[in-house]
PDB file of N, CA and C in Angstrom:
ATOM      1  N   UNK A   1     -24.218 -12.851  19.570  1.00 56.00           N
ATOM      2  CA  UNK A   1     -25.123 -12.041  18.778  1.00 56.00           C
ATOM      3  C   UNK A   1     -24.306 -11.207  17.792  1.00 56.00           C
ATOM      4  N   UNK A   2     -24.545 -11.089  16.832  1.00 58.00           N
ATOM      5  CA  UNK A   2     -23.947 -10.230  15.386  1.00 58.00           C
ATOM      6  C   UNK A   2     -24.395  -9.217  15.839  1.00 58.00           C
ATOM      7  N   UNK A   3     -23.641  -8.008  15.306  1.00 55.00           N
ATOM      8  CA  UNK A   3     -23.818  -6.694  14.769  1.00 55.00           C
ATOM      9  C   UNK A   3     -23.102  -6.156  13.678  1.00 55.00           C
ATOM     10  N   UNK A   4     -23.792  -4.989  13.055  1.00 56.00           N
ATOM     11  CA  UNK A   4     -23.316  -4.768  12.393  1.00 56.00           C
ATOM     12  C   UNK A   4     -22.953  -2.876  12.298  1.00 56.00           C
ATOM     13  N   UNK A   5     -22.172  -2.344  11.820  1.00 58.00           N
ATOM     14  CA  UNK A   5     -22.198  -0.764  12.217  1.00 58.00           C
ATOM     15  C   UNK A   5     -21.240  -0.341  10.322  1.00 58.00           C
ATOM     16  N   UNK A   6     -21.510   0.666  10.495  1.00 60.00           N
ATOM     17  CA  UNK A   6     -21.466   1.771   9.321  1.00 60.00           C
ATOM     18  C   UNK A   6     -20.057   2.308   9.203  1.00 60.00           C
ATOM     19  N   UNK A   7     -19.504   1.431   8.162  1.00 61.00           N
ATOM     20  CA  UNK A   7     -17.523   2.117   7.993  1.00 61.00           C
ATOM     21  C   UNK A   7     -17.842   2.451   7.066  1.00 61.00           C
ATOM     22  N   UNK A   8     -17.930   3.888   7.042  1.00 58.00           N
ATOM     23  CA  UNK A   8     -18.165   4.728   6.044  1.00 58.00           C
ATOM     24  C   UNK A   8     -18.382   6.382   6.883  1.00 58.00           C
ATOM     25  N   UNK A   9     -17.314   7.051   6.658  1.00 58.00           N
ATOM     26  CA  UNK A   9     -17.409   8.643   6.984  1.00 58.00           C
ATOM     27  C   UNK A   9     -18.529   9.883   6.088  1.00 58.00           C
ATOM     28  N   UNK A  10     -19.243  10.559   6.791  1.00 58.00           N
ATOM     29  CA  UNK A  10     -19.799  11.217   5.969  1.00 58.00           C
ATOM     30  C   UNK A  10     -19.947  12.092   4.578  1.00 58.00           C
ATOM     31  N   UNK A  11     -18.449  11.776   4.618  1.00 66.00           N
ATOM     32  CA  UNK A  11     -18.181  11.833   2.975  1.00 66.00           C
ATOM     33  C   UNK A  11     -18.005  10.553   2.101  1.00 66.00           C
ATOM     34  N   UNK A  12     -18.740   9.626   2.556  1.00 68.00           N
ATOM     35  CA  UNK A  12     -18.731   8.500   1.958  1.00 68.00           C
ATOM     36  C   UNK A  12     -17.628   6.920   1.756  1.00 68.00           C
ATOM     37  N   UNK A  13     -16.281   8.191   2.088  1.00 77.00           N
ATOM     38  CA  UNK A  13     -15.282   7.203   2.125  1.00 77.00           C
ATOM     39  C   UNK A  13     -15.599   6.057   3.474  1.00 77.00           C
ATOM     40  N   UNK A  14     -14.382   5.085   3.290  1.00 84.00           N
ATOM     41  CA  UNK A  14     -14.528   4.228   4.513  1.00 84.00           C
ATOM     42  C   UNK A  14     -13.384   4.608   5.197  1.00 84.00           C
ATOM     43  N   UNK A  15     -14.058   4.205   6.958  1.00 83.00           N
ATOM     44  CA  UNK A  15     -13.253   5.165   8.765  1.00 83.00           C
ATOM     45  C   UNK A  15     -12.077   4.333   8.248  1.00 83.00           C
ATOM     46  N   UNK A  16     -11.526   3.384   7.567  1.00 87.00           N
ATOM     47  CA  UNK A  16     -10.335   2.465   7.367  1.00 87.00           C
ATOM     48  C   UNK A  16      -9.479   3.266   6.382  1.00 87.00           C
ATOM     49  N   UNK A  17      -9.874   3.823   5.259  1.00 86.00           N
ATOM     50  CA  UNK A  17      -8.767   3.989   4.375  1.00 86.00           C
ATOM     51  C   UNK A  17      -8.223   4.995   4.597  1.00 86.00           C
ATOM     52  N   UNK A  18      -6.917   4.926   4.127  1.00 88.00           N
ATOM     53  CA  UNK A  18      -5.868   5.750   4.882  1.00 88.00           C
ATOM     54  C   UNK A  18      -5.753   6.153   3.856  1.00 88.00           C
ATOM     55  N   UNK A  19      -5.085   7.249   4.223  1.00 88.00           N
ATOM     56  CA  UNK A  19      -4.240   8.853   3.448  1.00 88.00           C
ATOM     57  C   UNK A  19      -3.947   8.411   1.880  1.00 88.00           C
ATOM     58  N   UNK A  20      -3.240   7.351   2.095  1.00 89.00           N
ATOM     59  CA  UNK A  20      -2.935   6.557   0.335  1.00 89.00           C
ATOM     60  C   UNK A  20      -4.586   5.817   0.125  1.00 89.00           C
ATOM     61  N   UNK A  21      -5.137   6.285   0.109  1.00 85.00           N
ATOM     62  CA  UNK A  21      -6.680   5.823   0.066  1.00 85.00           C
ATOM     63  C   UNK A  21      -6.096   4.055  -0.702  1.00 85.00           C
ATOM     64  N   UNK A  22      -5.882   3.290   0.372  1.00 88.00           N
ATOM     65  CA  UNK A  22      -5.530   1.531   0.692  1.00 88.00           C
ATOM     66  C   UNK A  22      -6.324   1.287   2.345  1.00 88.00           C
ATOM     67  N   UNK A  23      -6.841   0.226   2.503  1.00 90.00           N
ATOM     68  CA  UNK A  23      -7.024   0.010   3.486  1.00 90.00           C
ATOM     69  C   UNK A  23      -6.348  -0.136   4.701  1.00 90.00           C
ATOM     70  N   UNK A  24      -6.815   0.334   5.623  1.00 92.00           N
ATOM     71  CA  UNK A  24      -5.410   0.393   6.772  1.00 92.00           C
ATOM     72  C   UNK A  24      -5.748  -0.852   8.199  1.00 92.00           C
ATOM     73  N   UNK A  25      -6.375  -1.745   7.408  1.00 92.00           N
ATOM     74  CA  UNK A  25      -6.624  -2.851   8.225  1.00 92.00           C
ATOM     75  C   UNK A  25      -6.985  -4.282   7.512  1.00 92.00           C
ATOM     76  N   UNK A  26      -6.190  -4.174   6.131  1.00 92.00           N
ATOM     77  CA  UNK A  26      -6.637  -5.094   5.334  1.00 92.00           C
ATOM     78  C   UNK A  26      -6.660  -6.765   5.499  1.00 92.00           C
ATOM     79  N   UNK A  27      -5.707  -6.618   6.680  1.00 93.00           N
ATOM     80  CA  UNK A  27      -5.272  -8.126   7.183  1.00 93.00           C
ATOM     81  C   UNK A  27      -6.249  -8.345   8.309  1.00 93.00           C
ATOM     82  N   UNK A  28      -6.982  -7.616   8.867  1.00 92.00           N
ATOM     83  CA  UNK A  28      -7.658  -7.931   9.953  1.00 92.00           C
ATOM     84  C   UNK A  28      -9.351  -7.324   9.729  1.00 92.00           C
ATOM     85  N   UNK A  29      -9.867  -7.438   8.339  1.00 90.00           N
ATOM     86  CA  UNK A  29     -10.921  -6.302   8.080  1.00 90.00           C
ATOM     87  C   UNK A  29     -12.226  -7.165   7.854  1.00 90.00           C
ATOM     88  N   UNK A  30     -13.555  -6.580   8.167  1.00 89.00           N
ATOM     89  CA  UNK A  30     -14.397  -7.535   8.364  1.00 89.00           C
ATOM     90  C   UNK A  30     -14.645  -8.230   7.416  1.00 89.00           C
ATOM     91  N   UNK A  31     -16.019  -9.011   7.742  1.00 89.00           N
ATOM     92  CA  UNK A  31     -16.579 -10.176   6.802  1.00 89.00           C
ATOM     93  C   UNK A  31     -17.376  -9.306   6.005  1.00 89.00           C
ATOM     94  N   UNK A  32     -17.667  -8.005   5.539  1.00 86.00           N
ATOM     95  CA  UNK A  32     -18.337  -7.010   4.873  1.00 86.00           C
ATOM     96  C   UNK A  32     -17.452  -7.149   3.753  1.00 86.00           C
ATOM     97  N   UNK A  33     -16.412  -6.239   4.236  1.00 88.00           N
ATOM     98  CA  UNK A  33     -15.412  -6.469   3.182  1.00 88.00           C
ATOM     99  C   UNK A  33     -14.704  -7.918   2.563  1.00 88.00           C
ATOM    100  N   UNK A  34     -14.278  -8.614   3.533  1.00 90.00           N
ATOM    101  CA  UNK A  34     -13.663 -10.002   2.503  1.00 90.00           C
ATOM    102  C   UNK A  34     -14.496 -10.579   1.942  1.00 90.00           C
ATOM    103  N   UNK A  35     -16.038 -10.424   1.364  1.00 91.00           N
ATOM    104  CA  UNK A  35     -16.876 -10.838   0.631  1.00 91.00           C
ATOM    105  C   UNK A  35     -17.045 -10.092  -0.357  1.00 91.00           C
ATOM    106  N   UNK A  36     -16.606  -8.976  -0.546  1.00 89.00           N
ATOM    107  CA  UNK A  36     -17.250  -7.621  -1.751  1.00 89.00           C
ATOM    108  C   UNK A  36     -16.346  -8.311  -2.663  1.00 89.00           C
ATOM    109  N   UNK A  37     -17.084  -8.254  -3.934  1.00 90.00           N
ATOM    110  CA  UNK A  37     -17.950  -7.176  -4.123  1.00 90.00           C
ATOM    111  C   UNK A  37     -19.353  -8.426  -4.311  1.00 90.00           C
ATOM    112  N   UNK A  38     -19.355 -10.096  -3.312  1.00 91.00           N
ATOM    113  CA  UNK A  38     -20.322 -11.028  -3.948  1.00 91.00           C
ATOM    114  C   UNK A  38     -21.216 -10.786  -2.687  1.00 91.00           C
ATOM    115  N   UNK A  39     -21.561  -9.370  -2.450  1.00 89.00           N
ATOM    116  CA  UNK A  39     -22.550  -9.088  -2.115  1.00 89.00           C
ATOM    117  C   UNK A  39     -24.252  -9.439  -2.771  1.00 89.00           C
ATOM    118  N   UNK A  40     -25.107 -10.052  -1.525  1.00 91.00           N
ATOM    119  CA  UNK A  40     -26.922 -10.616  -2.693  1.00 91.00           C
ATOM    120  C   UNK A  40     -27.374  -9.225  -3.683  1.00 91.00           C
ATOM    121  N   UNK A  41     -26.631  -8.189  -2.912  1.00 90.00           N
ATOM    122  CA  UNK A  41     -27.676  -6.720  -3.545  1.00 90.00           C
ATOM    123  C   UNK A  41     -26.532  -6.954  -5.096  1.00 90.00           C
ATOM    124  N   UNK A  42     -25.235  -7.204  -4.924  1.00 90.00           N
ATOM    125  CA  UNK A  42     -24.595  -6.742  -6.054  1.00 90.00           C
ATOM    126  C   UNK A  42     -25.074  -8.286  -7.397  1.00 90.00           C
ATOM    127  N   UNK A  43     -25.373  -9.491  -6.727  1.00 91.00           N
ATOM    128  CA  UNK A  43     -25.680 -10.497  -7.314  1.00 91.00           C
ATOM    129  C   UNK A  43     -26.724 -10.268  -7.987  1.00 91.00           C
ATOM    130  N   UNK A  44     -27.830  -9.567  -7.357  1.00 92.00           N
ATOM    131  CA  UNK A  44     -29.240 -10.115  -7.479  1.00 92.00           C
ATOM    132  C   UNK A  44     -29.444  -9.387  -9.101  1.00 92.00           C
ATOM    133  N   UNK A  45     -28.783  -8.175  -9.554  1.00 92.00           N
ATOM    134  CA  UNK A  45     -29.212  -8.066 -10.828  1.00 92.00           C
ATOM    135  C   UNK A  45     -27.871  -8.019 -11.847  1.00 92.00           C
ATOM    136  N   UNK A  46     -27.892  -8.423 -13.424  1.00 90.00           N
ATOM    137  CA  UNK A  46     -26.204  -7.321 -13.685  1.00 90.00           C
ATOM    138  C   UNK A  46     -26.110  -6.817 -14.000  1.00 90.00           C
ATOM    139  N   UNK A  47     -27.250  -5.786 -13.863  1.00 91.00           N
ATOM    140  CA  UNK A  47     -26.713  -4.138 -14.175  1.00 91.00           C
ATOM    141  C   UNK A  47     -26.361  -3.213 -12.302  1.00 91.00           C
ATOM    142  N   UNK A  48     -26.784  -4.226 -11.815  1.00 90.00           N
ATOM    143  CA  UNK A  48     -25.811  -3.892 -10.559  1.00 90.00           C
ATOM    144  C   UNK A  48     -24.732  -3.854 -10.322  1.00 90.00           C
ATOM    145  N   UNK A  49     -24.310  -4.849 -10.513  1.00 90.00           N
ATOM    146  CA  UNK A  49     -23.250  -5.884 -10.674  1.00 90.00           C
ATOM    147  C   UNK A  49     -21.846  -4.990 -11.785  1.00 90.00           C
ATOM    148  N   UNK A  50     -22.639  -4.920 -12.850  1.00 88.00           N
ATOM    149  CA  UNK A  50     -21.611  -3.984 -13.763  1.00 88.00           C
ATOM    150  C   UNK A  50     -21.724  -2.377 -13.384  1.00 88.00           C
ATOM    151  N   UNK A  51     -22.598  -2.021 -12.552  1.00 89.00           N
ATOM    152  CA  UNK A  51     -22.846  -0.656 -12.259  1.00 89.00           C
ATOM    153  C   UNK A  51     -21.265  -0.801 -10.916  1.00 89.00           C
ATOM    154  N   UNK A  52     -20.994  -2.040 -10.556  1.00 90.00           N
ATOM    155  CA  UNK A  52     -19.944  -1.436  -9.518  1.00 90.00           C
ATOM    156  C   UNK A  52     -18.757  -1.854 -10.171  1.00 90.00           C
ATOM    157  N   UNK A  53     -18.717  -2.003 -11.191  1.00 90.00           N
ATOM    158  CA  UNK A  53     -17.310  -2.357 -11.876  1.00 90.00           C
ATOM    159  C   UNK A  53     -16.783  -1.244 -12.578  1.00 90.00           C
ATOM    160  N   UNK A  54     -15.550  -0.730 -12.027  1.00 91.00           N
ATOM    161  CA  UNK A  54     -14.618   0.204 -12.077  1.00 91.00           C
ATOM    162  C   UNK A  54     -13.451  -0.003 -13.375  1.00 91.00           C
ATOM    163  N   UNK A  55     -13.006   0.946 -14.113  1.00 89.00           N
ATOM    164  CA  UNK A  55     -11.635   0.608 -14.624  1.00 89.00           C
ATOM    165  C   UNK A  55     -10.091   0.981 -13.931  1.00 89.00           C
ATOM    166  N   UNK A  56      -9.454   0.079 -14.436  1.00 88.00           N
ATOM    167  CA  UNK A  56      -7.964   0.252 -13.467  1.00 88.00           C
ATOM    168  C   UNK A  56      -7.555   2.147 -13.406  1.00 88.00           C
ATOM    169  N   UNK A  57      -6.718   2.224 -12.893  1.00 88.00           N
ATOM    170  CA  UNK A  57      -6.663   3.896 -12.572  1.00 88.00           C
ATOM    171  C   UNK A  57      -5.616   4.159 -14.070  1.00 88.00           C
ATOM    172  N   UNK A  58      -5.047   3.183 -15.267  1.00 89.00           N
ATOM    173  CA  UNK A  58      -4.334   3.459 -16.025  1.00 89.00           C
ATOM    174  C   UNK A  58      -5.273   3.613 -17.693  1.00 89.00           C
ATOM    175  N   UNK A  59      -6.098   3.255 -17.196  1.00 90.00           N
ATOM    176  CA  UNK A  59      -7.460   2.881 -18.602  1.00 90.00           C
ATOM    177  C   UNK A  59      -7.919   4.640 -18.642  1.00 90.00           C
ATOM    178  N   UNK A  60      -7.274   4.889 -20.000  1.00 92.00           N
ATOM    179  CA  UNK A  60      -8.367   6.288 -20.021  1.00 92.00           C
ATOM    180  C   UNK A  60      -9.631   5.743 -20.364  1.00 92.00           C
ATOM    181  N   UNK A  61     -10.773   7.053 -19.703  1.00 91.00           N
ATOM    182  CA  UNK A  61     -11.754   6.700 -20.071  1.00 91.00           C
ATOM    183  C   UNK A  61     -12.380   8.059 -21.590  1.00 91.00           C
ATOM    184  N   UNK A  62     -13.016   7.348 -21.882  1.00 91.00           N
ATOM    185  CA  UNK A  62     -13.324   8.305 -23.080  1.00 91.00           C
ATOM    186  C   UNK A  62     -14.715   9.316 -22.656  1.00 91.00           C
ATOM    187  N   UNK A  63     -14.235  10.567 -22.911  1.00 91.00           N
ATOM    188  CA  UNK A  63     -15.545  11.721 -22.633  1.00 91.00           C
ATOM    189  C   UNK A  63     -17.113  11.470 -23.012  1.00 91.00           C
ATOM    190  N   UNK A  64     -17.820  11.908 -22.298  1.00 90.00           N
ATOM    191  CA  UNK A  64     -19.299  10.756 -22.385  1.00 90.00           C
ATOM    192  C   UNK A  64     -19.712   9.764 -21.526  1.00 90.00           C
ATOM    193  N   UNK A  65     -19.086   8.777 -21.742  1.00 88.00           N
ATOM    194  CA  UNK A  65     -18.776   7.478 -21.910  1.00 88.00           C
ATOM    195  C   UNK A  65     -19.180   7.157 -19.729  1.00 88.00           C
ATOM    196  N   UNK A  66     -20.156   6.343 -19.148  1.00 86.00           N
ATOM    197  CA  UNK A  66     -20.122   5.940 -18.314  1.00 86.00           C
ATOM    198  C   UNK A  66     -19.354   4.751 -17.475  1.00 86.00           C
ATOM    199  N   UNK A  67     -17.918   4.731 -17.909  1.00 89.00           N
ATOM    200  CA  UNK A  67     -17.123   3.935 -17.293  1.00 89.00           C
ATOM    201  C   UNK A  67     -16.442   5.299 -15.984  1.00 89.00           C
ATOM    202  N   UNK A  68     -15.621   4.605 -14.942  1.00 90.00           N
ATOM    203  CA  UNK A  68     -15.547   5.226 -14.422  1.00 90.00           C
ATOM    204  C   UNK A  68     -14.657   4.185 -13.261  1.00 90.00           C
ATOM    205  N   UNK A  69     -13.451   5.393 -12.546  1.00 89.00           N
ATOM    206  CA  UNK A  69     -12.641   4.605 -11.962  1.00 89.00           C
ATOM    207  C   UNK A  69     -12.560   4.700 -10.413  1.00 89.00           C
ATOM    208  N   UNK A  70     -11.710   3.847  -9.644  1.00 88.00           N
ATOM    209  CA  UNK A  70     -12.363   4.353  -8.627  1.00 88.00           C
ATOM    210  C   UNK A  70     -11.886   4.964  -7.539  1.00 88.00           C
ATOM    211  N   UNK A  71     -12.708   5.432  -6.772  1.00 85.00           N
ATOM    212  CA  UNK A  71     -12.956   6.694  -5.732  1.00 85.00           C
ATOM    213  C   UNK A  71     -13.019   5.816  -4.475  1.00 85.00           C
ATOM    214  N   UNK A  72     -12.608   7.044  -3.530  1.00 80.00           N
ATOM    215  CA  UNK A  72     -12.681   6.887  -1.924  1.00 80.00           C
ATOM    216  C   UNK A  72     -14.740   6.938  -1.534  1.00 80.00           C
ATOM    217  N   UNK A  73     -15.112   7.648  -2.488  1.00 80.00           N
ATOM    218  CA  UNK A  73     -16.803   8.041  -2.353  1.00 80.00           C
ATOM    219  C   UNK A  73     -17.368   7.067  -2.678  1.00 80.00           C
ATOM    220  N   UNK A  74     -17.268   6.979  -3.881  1.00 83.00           N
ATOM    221  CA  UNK A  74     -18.159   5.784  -4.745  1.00 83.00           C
ATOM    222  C   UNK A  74     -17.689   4.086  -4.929  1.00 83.00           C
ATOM    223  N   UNK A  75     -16.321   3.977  -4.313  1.00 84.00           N
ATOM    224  CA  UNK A  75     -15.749   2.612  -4.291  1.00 84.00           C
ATOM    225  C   UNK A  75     -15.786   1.849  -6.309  1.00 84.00           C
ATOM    226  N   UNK A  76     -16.352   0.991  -5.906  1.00 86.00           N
ATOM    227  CA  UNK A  76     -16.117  -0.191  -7.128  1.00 86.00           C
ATOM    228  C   UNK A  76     -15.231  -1.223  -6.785  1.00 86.00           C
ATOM    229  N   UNK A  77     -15.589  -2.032  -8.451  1.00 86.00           N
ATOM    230  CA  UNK A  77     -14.085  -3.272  -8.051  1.00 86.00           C
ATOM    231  C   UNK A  77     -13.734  -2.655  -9.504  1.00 86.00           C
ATOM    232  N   UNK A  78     -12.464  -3.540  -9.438  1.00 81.00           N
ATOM    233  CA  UNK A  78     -11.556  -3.495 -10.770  1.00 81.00           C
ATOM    234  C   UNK A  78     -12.109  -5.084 -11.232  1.00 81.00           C
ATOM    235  N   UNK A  79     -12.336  -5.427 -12.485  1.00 74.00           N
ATOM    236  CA  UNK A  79     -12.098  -6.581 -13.149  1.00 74.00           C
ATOM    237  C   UNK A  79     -13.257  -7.804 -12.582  1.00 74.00           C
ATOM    238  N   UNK A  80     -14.358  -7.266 -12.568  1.00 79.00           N
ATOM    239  CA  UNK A  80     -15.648  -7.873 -12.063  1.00 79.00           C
ATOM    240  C   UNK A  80     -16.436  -7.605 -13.453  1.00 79.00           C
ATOM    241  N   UNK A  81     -16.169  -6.878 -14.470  1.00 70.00           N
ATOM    242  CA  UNK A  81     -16.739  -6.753 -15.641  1.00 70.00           C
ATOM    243  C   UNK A  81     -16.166  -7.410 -16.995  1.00 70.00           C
ATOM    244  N   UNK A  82     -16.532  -7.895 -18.286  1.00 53.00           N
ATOM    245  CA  UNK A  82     -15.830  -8.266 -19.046  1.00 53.00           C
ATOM    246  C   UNK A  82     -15.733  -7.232 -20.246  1.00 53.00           C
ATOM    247  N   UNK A  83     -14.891  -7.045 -20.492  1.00 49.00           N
ATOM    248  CA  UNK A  83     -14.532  -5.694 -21.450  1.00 49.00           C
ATOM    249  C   UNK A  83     -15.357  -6.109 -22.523  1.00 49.00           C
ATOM    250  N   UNK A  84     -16.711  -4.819 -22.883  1.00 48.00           N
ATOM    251  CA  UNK A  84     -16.701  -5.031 -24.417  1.00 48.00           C
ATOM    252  C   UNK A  84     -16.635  -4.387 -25.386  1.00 48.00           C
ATOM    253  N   UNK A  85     -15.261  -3.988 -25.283  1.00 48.00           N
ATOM    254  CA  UNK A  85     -14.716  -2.888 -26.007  1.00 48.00           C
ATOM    255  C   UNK A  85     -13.714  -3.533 -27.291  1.00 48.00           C
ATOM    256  N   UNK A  86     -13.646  -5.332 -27.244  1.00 46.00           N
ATOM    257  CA  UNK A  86     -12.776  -6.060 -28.291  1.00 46.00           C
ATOM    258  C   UNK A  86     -14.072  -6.434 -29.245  1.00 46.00           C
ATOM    259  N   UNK A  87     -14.069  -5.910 -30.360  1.00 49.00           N
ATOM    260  CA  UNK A  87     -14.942  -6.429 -31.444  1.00 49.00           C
ATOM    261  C   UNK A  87     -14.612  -7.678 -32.270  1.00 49.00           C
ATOM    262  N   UNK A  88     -14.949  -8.273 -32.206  1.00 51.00           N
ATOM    263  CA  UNK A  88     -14.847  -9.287 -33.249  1.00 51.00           C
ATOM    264  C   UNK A  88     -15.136  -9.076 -34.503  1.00 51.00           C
ATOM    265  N   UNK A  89     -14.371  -9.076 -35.743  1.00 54.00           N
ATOM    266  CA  UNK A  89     -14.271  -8.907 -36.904  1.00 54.00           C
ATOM    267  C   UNK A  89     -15.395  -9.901 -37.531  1.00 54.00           C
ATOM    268  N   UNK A  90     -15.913  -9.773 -38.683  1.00 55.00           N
ATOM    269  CA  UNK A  90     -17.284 -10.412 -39.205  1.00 55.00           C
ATOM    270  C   UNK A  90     -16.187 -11.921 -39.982  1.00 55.00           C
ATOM    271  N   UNK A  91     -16.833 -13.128 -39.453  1.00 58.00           N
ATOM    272  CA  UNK A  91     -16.332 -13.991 -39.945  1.00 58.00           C
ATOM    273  C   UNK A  91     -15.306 -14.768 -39.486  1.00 58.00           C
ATOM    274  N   UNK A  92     -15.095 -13.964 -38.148  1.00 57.00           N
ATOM    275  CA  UNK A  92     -13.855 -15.046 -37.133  1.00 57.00           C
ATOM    276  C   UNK A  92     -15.097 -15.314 -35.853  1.00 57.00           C
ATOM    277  N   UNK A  93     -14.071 -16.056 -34.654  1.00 55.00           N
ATOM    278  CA  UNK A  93     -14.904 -17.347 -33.684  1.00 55.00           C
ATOM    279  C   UNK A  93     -14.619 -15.898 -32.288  1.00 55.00           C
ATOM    280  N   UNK A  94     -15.376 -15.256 -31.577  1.00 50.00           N
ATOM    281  CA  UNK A  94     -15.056 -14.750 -30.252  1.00 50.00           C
ATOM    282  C   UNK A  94     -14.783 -15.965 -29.371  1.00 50.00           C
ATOM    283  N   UNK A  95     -14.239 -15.624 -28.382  1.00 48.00           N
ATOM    284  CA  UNK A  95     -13.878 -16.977 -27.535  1.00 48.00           C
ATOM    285  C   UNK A  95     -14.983 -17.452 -26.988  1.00 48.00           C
ATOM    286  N   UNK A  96     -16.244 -16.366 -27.343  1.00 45.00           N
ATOM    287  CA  UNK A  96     -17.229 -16.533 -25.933  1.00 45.00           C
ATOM    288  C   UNK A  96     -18.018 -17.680 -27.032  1.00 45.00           C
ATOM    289  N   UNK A  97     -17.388 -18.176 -28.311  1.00 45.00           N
ATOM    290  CA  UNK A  97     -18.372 -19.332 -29.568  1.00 45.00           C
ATOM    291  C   UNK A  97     -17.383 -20.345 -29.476  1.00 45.00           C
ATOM    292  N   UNK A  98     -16.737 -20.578 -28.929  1.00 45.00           N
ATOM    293  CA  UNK A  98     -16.223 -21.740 -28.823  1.00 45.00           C
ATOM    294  C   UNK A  98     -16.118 -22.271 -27.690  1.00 45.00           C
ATOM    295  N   UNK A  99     -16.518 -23.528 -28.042  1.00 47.00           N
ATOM    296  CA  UNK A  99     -17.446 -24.566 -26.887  1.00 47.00           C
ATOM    297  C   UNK A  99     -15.973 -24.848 -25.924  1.00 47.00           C
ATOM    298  N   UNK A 100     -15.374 -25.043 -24.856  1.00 43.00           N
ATOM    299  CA  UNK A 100     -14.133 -25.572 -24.064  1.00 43.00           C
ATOM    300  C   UNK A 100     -14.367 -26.704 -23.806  1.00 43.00           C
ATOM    301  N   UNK A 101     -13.897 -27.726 -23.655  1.00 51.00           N
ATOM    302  CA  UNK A 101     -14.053 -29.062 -23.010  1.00 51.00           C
ATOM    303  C   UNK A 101     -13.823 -28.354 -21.637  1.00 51.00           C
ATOM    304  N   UNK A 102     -14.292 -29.376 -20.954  1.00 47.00           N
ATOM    305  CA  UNK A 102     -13.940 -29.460 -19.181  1.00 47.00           C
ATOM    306  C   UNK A 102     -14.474 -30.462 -18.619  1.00 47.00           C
ATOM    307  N   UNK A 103     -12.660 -31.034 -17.772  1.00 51.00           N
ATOM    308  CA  UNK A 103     -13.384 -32.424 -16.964  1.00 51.00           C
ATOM    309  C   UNK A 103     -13.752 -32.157 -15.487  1.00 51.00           C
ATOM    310  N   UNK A 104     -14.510 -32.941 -14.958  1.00 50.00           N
ATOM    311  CA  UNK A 104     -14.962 -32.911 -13.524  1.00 50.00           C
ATOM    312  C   UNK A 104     -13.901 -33.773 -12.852  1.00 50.00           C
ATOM    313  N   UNK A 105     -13.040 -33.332 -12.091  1.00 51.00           N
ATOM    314  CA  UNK A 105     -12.566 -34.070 -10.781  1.00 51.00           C
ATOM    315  C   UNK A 105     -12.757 -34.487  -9.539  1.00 51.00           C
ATOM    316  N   UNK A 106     -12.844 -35.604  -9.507  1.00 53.00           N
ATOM    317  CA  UNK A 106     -13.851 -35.488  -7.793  1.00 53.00           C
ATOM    318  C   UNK A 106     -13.025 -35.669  -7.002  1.00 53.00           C
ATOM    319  N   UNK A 107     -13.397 -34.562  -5.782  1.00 54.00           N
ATOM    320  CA  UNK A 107     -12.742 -34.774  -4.187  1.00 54.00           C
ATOM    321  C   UNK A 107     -12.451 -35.793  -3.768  1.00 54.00           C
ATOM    322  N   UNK A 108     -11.093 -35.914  -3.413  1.00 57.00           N
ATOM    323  CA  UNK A 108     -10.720 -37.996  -2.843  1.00 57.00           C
ATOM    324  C   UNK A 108     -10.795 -37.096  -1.281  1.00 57.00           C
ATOM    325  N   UNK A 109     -11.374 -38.132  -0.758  1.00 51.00           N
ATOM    326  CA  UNK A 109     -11.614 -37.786   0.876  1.00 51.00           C
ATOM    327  C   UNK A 109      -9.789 -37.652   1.697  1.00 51.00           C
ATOM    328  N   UNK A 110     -10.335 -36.740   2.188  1.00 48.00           N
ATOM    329  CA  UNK A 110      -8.727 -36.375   2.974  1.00 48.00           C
ATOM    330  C   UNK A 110      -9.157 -37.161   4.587  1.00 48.00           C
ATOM    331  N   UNK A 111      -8.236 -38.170   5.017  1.00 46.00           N
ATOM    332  CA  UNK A 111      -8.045 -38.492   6.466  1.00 46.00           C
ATOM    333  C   UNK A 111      -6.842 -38.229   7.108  1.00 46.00           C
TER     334      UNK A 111
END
């Protein structure tokens, strides 16, 4: 039978992270965690999804501005978002307009 229980201290952090706020059981830590952040709640919309995407702790963030890095409270990931902070100049290709080829390889059965 599964269970499931609450790693998370009443200040929000998680009972795991240690003093260097890193996990202090990262090699042995549940199936909660080695799935984050492709949690259904974080899938199901993407302003969810980008609501938990964090910037690295070296990215200033600019005053205003709802980016935000991350905390022992509020968690996040790093690099689950795509920056759109590179403008494309009027009259050149963003990468996201040019078509990529890609081939399909199929699985040769392993015996």
């Amino acid at each position: 039978e599964e269970s499931w229980m609450c790693l998370k201290r009443d200040e929000g952090a998680c009972i795991f992270l240690g003093e260097d706020n890193r996990c202090s059981i990262y090699d042995h830590r549940p199936v909660q965690c080695r799935t984050y952040p492709f949690w259904p709640s974080l899938l199901s919309e993407e302003e969810a999804w980008l609501d938990e995407a964090v910037l690295p702790d070296e990215t200033p963030i600019s005053e205003g501005s709802s980016d935000r890095h991350w905390s022992p409270e509020l968690g996040g990931c790093e690099g689950i978002a795509i920056s759109t902070t590179n403008e494309v100049k009027d009259g050149e290709e963003s990468e996201l307009d040019v078509e990529h080829e890609s081939t399909v390889v199929l699985r040769e059965e392993i015996t």
